[in-house]
Short mmCIF file of C-alpha atoms in Angstrom, two decimals:
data_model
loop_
_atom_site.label_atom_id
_atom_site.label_comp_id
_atom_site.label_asym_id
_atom_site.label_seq_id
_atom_site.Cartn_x
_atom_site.Cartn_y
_atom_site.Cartn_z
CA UNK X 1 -77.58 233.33 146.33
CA UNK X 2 -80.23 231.16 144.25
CA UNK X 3 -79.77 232.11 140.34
CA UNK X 4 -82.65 232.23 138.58
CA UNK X 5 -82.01 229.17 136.64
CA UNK X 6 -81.63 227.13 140.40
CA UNK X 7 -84.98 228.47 141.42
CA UNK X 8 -86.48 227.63 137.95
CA UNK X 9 -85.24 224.29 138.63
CA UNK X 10 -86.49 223.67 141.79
CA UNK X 11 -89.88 224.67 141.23
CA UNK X 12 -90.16 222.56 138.16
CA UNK X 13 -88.72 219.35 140.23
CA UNK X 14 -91.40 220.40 142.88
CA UNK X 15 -94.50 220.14 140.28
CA UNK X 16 -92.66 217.34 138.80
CA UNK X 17 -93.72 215.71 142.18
CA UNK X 18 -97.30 217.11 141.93
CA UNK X 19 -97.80 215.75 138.53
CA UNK X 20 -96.63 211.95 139.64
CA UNK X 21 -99.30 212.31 141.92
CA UNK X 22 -101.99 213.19 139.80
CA UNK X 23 -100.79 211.05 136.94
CA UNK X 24 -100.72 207.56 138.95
CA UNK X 25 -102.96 207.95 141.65
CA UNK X 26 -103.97 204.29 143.52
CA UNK X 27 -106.99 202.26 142.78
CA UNK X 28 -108.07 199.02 144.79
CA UNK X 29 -107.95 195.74 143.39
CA UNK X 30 -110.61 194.04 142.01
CA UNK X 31 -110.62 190.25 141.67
CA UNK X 32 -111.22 189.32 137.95
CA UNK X 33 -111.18 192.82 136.41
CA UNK X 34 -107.87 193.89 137.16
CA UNK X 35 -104.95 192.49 135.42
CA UNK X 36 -102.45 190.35 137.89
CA UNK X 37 -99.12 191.15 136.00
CA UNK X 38 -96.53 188.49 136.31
CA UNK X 39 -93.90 191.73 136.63
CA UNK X 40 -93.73 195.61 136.22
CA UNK X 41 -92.01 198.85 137.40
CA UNK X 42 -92.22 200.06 140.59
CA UNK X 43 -91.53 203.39 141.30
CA UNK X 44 -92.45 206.90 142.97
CA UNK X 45 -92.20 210.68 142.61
CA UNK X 46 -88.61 209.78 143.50
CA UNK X 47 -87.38 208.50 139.90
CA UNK X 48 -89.61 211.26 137.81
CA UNK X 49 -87.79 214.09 139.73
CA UNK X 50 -84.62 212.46 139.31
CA UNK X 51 -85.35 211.71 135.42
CA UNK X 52 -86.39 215.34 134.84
CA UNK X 53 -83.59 216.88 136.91
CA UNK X 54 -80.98 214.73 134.65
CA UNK X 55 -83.07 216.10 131.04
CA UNK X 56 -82.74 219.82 132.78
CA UNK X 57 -78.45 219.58 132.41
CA UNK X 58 -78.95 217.92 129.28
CA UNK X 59 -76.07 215.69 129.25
CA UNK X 60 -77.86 213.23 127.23
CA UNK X 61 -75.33 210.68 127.89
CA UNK X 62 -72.89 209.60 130.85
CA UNK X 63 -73.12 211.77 133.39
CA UNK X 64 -73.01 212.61 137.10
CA UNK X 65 -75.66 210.11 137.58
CA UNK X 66 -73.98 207.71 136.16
CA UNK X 67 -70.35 207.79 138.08
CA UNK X 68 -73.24 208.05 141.05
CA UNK X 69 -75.04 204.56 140.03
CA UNK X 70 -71.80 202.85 139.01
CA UNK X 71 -70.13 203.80 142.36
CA UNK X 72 -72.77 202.66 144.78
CA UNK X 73 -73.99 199.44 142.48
CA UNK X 74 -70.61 197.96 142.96
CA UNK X 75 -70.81 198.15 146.56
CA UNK X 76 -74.09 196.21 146.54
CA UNK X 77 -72.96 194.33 144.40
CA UNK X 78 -69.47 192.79 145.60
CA UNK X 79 -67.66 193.84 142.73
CA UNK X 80 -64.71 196.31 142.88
CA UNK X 81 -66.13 197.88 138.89
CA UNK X 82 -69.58 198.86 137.30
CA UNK X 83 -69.97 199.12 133.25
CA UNK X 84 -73.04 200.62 132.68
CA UNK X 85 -74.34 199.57 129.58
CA UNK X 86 -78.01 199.42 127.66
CA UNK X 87 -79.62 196.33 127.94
CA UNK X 88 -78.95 192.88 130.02
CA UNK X 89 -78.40 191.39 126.39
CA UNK X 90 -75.56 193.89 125.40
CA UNK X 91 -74.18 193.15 128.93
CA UNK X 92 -74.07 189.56 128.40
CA UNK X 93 -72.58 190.41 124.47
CA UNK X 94 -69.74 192.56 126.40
CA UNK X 95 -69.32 189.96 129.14
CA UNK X 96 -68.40 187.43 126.31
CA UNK X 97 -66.60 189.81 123.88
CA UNK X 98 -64.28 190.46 126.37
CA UNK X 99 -62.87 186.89 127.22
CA UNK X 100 -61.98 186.82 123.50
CA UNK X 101 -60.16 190.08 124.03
CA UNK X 102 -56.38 189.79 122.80
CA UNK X 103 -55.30 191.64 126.13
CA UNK X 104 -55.92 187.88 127.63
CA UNK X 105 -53.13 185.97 126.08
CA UNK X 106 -53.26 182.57 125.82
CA UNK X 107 -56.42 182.53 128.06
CA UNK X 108 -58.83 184.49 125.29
CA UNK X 109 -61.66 182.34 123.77
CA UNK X 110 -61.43 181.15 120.17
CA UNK X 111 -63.62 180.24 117.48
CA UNK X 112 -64.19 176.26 118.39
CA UNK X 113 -63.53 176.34 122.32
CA UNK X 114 -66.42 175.50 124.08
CA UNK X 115 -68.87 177.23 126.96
CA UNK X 116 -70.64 174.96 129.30
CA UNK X 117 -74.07 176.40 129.93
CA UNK X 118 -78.00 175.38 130.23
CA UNK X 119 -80.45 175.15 127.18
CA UNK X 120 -83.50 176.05 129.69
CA UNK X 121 -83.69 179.62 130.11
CA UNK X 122 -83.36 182.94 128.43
CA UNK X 123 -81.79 183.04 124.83
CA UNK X 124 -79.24 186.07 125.47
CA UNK X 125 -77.34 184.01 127.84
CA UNK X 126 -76.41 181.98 125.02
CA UNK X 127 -76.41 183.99 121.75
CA UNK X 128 -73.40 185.45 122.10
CA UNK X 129 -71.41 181.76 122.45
CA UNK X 130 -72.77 181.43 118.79
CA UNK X 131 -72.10 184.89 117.87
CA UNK X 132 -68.66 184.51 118.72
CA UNK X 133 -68.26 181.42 116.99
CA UNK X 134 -68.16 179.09 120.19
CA UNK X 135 -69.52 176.23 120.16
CA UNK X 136 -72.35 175.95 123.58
CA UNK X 137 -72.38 172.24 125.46
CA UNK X 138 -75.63 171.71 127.44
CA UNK X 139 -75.96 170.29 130.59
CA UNK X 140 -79.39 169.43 131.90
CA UNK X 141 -80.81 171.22 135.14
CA UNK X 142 -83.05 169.70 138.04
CA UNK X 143 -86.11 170.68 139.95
CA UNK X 144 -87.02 171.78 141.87
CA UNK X 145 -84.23 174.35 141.57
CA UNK X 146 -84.31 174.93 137.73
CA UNK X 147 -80.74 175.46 138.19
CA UNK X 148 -78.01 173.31 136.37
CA UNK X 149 -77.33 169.79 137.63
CA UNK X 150 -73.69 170.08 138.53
CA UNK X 151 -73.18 166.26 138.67
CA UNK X 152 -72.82 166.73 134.96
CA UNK X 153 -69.95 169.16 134.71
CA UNK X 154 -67.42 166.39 134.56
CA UNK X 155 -69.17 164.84 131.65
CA UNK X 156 -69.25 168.23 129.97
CA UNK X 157 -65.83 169.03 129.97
CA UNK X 158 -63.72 168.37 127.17
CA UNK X 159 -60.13 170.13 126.27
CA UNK X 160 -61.27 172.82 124.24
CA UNK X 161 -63.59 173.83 127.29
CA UNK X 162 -63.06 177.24 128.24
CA UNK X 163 -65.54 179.21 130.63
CA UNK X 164 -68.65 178.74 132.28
CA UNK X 165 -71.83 181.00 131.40
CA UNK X 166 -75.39 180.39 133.60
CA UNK X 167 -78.21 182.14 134.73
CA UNK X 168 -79.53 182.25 138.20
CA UNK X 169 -83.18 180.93 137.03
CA UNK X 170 -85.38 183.40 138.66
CA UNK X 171 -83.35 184.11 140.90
CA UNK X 172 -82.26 181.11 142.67
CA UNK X 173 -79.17 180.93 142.97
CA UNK X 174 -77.37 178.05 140.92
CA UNK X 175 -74.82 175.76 143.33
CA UNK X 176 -72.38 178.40 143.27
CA UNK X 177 -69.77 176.26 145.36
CA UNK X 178 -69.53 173.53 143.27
CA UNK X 179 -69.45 175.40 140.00
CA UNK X 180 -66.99 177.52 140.87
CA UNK X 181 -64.79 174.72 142.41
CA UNK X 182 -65.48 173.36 138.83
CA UNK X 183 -63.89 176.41 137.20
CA UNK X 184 -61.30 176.71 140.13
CA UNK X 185 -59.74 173.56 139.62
CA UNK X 186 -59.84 173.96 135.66
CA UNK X 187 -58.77 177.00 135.27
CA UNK X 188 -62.39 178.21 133.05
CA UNK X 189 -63.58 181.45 133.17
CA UNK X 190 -66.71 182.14 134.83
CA UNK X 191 -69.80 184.36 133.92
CA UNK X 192 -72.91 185.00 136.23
CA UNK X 193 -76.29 186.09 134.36
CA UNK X 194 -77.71 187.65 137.18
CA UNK X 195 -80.15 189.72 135.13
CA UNK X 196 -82.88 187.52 137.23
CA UNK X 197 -81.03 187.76 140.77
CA UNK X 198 -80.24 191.31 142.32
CA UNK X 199 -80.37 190.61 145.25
CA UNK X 200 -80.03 187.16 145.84
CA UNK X 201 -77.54 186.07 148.35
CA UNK X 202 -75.27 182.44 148.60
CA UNK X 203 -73.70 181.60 151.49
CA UNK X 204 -73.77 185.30 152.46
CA UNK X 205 -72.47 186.61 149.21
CA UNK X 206 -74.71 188.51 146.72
CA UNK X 207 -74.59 186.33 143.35
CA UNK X 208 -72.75 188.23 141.01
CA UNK X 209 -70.30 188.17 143.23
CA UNK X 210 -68.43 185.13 142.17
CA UNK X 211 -67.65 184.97 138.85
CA UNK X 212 -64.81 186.96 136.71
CA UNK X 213 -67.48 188.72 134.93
CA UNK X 214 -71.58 189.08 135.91
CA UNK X 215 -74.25 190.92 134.32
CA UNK X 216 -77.56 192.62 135.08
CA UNK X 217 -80.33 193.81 133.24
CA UNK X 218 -83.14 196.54 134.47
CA UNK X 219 -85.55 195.84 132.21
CA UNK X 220 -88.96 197.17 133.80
CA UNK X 221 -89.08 193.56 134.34
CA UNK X 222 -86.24 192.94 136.63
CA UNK X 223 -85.53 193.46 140.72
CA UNK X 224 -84.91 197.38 139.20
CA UNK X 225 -85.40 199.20 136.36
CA UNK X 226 -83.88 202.05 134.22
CA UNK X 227 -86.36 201.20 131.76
CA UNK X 228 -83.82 199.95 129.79
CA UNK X 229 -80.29 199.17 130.54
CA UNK X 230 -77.77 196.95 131.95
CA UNK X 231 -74.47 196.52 134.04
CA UNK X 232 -70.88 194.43 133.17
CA UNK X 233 -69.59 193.88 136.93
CA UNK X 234 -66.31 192.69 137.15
CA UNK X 235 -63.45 193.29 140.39
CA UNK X 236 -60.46 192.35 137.28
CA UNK X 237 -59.28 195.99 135.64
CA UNK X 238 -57.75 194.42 133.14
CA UNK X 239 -61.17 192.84 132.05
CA UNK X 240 -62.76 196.50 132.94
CA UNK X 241 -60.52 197.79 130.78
CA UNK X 242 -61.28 195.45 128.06
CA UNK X 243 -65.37 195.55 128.97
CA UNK X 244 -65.16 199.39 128.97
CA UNK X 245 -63.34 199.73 125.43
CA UNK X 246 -65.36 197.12 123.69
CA UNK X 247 -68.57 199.26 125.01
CA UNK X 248 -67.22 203.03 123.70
CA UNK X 249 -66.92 201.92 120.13
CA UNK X 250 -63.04 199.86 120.83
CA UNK X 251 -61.25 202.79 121.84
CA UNK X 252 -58.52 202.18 123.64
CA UNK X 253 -58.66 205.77 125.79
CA UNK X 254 -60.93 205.77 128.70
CA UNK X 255 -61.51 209.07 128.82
CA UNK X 256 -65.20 209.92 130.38
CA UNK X 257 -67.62 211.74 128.10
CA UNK X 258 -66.92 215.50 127.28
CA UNK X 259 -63.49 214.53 129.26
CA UNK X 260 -59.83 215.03 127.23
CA UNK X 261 -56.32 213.71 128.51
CA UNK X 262 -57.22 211.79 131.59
CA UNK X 263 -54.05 209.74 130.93
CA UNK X 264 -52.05 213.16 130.63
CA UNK X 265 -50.23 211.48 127.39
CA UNK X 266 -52.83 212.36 124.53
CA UNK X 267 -50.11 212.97 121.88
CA UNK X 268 -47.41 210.92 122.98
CA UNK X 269 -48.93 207.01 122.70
CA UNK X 270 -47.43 204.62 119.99
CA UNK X 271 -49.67 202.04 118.92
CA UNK X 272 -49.96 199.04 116.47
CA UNK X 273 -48.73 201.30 112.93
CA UNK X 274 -49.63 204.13 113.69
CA UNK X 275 -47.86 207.22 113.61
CA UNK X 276 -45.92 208.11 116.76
CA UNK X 277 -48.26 210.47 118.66
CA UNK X 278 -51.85 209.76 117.07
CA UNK X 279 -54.68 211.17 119.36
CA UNK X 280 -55.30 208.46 122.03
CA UNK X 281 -59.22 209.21 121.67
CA UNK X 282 -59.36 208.18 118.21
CA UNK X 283 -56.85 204.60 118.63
CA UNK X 284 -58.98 201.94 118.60
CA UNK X 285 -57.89 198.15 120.31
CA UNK X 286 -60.59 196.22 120.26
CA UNK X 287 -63.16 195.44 117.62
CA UNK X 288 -66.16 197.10 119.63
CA UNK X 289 -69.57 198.42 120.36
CA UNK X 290 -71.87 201.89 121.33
CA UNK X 291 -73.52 199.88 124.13
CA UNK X 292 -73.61 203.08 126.34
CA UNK X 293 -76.64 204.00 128.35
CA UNK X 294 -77.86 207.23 129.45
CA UNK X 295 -77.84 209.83 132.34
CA UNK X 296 -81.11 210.26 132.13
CA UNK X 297 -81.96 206.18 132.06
CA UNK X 298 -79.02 206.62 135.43
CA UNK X 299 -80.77 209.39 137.42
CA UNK X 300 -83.73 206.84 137.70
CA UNK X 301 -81.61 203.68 138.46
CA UNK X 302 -80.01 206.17 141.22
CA UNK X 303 -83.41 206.34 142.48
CA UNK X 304 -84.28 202.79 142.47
CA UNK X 305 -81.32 201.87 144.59
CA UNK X 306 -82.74 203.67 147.41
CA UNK X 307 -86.01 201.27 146.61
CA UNK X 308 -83.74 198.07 146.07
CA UNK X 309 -83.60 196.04 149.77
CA UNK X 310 -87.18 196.88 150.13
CA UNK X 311 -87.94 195.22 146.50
CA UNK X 312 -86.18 192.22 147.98
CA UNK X 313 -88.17 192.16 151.07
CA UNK X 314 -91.38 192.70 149.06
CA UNK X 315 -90.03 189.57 146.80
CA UNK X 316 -89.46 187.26 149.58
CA UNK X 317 -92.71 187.88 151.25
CA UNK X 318 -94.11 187.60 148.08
CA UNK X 319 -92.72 184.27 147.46
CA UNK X 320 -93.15 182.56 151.28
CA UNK X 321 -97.25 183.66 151.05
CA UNK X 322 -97.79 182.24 147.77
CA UNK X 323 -96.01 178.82 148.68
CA UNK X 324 -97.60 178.72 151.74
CA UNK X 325 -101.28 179.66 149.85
CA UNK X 326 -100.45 176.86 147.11
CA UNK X 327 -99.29 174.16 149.82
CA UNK X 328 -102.76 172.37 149.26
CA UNK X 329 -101.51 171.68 145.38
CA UNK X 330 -98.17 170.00 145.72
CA UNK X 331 -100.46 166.69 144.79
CA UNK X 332 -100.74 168.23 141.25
CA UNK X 333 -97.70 171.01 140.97
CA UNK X 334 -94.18 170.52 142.16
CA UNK X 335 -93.00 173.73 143.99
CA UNK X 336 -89.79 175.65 143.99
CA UNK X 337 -87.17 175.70 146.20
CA UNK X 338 -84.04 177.14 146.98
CA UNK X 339 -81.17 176.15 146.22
CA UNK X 340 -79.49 174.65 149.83
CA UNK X 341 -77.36 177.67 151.13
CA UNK X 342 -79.13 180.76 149.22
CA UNK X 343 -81.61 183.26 149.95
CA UNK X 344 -82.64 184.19 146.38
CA UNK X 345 -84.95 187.25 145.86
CA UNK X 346 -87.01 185.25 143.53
CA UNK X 347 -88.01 186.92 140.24
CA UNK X 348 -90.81 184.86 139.78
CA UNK X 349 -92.12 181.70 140.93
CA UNK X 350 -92.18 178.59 138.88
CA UNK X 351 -94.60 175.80 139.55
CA UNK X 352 -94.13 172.15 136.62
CA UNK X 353 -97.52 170.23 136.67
CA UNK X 354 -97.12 166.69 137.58
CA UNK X 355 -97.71 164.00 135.36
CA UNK X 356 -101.31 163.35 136.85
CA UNK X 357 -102.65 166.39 137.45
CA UNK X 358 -106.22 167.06 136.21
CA UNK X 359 -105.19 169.96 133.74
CA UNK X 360 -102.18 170.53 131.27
CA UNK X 361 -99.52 173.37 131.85
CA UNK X 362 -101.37 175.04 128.61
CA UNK X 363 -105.02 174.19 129.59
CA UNK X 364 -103.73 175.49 133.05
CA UNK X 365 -101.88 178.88 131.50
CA UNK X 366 -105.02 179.78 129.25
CA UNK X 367 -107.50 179.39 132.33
CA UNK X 368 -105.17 181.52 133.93
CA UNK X 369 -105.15 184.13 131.59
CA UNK X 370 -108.78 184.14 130.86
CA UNK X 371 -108.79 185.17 134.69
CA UNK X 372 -106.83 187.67 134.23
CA UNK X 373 -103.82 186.67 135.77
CA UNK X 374 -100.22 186.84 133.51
CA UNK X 375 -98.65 183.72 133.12
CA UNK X 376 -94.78 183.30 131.54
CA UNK X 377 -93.34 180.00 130.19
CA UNK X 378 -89.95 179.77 131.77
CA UNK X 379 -88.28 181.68 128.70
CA UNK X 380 -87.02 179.86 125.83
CA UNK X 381 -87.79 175.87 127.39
CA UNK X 382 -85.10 174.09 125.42
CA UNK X 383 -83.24 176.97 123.09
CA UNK X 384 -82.83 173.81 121.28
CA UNK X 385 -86.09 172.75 120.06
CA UNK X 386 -86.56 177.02 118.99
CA UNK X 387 -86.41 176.99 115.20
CA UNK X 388 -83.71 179.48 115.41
CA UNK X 389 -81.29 177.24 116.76
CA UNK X 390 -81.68 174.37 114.19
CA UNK X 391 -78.14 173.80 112.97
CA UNK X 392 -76.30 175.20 115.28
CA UNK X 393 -73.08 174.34 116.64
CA UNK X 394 -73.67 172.80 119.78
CA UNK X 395 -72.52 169.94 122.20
CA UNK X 396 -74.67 167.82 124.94
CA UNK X 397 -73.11 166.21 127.55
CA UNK X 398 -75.89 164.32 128.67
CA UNK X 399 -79.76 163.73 127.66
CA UNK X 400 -82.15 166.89 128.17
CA UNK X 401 -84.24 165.06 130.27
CA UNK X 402 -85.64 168.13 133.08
CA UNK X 403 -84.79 170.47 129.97
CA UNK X 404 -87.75 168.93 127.73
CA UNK X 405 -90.15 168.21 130.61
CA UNK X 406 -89.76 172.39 131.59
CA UNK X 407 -91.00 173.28 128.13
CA UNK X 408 -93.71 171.09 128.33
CA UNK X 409 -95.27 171.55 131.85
CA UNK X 410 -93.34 174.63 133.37
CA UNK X 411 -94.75 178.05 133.85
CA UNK X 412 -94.25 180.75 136.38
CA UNK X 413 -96.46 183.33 137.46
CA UNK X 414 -95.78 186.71 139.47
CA UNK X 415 -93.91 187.86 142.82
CA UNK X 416 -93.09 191.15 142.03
CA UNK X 417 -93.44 194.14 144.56
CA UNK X 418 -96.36 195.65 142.89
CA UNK X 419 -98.39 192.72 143.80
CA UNK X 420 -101.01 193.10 146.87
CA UNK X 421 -101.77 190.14 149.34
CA UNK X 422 -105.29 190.48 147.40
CA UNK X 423 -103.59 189.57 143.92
CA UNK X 424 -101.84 186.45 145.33
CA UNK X 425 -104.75 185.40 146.82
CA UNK X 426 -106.75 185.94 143.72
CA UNK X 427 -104.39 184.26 142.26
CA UNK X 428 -103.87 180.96 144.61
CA UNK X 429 -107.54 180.76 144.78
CA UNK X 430 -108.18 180.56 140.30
CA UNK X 431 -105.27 178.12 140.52
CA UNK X 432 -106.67 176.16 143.03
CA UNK X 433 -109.86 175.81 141.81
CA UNK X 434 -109.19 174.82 138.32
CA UNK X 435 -106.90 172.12 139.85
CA UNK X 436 -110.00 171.05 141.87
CA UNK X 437 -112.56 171.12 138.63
CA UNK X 438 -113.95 174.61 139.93
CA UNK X 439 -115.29 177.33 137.73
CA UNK X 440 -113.10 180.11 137.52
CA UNK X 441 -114.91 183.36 139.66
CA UNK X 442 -115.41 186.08 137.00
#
């Protein structure tokens, strides 16, 4: 028999549902009013119930929700483990933390050994190789991919090389095959960024699936979105272990929120010099982090999942119409491609201006803009040339060549599923124009 508080709840889930559809009812489009954002959330009724019905228990953080999201993430994932965490960037923090980890013998990262990685992209995938006193060695990347030239792994490697750490740009897949062949037959670590790629898929696989350690962020940004928050994925335990303690503050119990004994040996561990018997919830093996997310930011990621292949769909359409609309300007704008043997669900699309086109990538990004339609640069350029990397430790293995000519000419504009047919149009049609010495339709 319902209690009262059960009915209570369901009738405040039902308005919950009235209320998303008087708060965000739809509007049409309108060419040169309305703002064409280069990425956003997408979401329905769906996540606000789910959000509300996780504040109603009040279990502020890790919850049901959570073992929920972690569970069925890993499936889609490819990955035997889950870590959810709060942000892309913290998961990318933890992903590196851990192969420094003392639980990995003689295979732990030092200060001094080196990461091979890519200076075009987002900063976090590199801040925490200086953070942790590693010393980053660049390798340039190639279009029309925007994905790391693997020719120049040999040249990068050196013997204090250690692990591998790269982004899927956008996400297209980088040449998984021959990077992790790379790291195969050198016995490196390997970490994914997929914060860009949910969804992407090489040589049948979903990226993130290769690597000993990936991460994701959902960012409203991203393929999904908790608003904020993040995932470790990993199929090692021993590096879940290590992933998992460095998040909950270094404990070395893994004992759920609100959860005692799980081990059944509380008062019986002996560790480091401690007395014999110290509580297990308060022994602490790693220098570590809060990095936790919420229930609440979980009940809307559980949502989302139910969202997630028709995101990718959305994405892909998304991406084949505006190639196919912006055909007619490959004379002035080299256009991306896929990596041979993926099927990325792109995040955005990039487009470099050619040496002779008409306009410059920034007369070309503020006509954009004046049209109302968002532009991005793609991140960071060269995180070398950012003043907040002068002096730092670093390593090239080759000239920056595609590196440098993405700062100056690259920019990407949206894909995401919020788009309509009308926005890409609108937006193929500005671009197209101001390419062809057309005024800009207000």
């Amino acid at each position: 028999m319902p209690t009262e508080a059960s009915t209570l709840r369901e009738q405040i889930l039902e308005l919950t549902g009235q209320f998303y559809g008087s708060r965000w009812p739809g509007r049409s489009f309108v060419a040169g009013r309305d703002y064409v954002p280069v990425s956003g959330k997408v979401f329905d009724g769906e996540e606000l119930i789910n959000l509300v019905d996780a504040s109603l228990d009040f279990h502020l953080t890790a919850g049901r929700y959570t073992a929920e999201f972690e569970s069925r993430f890993s499936q889609i994932m490819g990955k035997k483990h889950t870590l959810l965490v709060n942000s892309g960037s913290s998961a990318n923090l933890l992903a590196v933390a851990a192969l420094t980890s003392p639980l990995l013998g003689e295979r732990r990262l030092r200060p001094g050994d080196e990461v091979i990685t890519v200076a075009a992209g987002f900063p976090t995938t590199v801040n925490p190789l200086i953070q942790h006193g590693l010393i980053p060695v660049f390798v340039d990347v190639e279009l029309p991919t925007y994905n790391i030239n693997t020719a120049q792994l040999d040249e990068a490697l050196s013997p204090r090389t250690r692990a591998v750490m790269l982004a899927h740009t956008l996400g297209n897949p980088f040449d998984l095959a021959s990077v992790k062949a790379f790291t195969d037959r050198h016995g490196l670590w390997l970490i994914e960024d997929t914060c860009d790629a949910v969804g992407s898929m090489y040589e049948g696989r979903p990226a993130g699936s290769f690597g000993d350690l990936a991460t994701v962020s959902f960012f409203p940004a991203h393929h999904m979105t908790m608003g904020e928050g993040g995932a470790v994925l990993t199929s090692g335990a021993r590096l879940k272990k290590i992933v998992e303690s460095l998040r909950d503050w270094g404990r070395d119990c893994w004992c759920q929120p609100g959860t005692d004994n799980t081990c059944g040996k509380r008062f019986d561990w002996t560790k480091g010099e401690l007395p014999a018997g110290y509580d297990h919830k308060y022994t602490y093996s790693h220098i570590g982090y809060n990095l936790k997310a919420t229930d609440m930011q979980a009940a809307i990621g559980v949502s989302q999942l139910e969202k997630l292949e028709g995101f990718h769909a959305a994405r892909r359409r998304n991406f084949d119409y505006l190639k196919t609309a912006l055909k007619p300007a490959e004379e002035w704008l080299i256009l991306p491609q896929a990596t041979p043997r993926s099927d990325p669900s792109w995040f955005g699309f990039p487009l470099t201006v050619r040496e002779d086109a008409p306009l410059s990538r920034n007369e070309i990004v503020r006509k954009l803009e004046e049209a109302r339609i968002g532009t991005r640069l793609l991140f960071a350029g060269n995180l070398l040339k950012q003043p907040a990397y002068s002096g730092v430790a670093h390593r090239m293995a080759a000239p920056l060549i595609q590196t440098d000519r993405i700062m100056n000419d690259t920019f990407w504009v949206g894909i995401y599923p919020g788009l309509t047919t009308e926005m890409l149009d609108y937006t193929a049609e500005v671009l197209l124009g101001l390419l062809k010495g057309k005024e800009v339709r207000r």
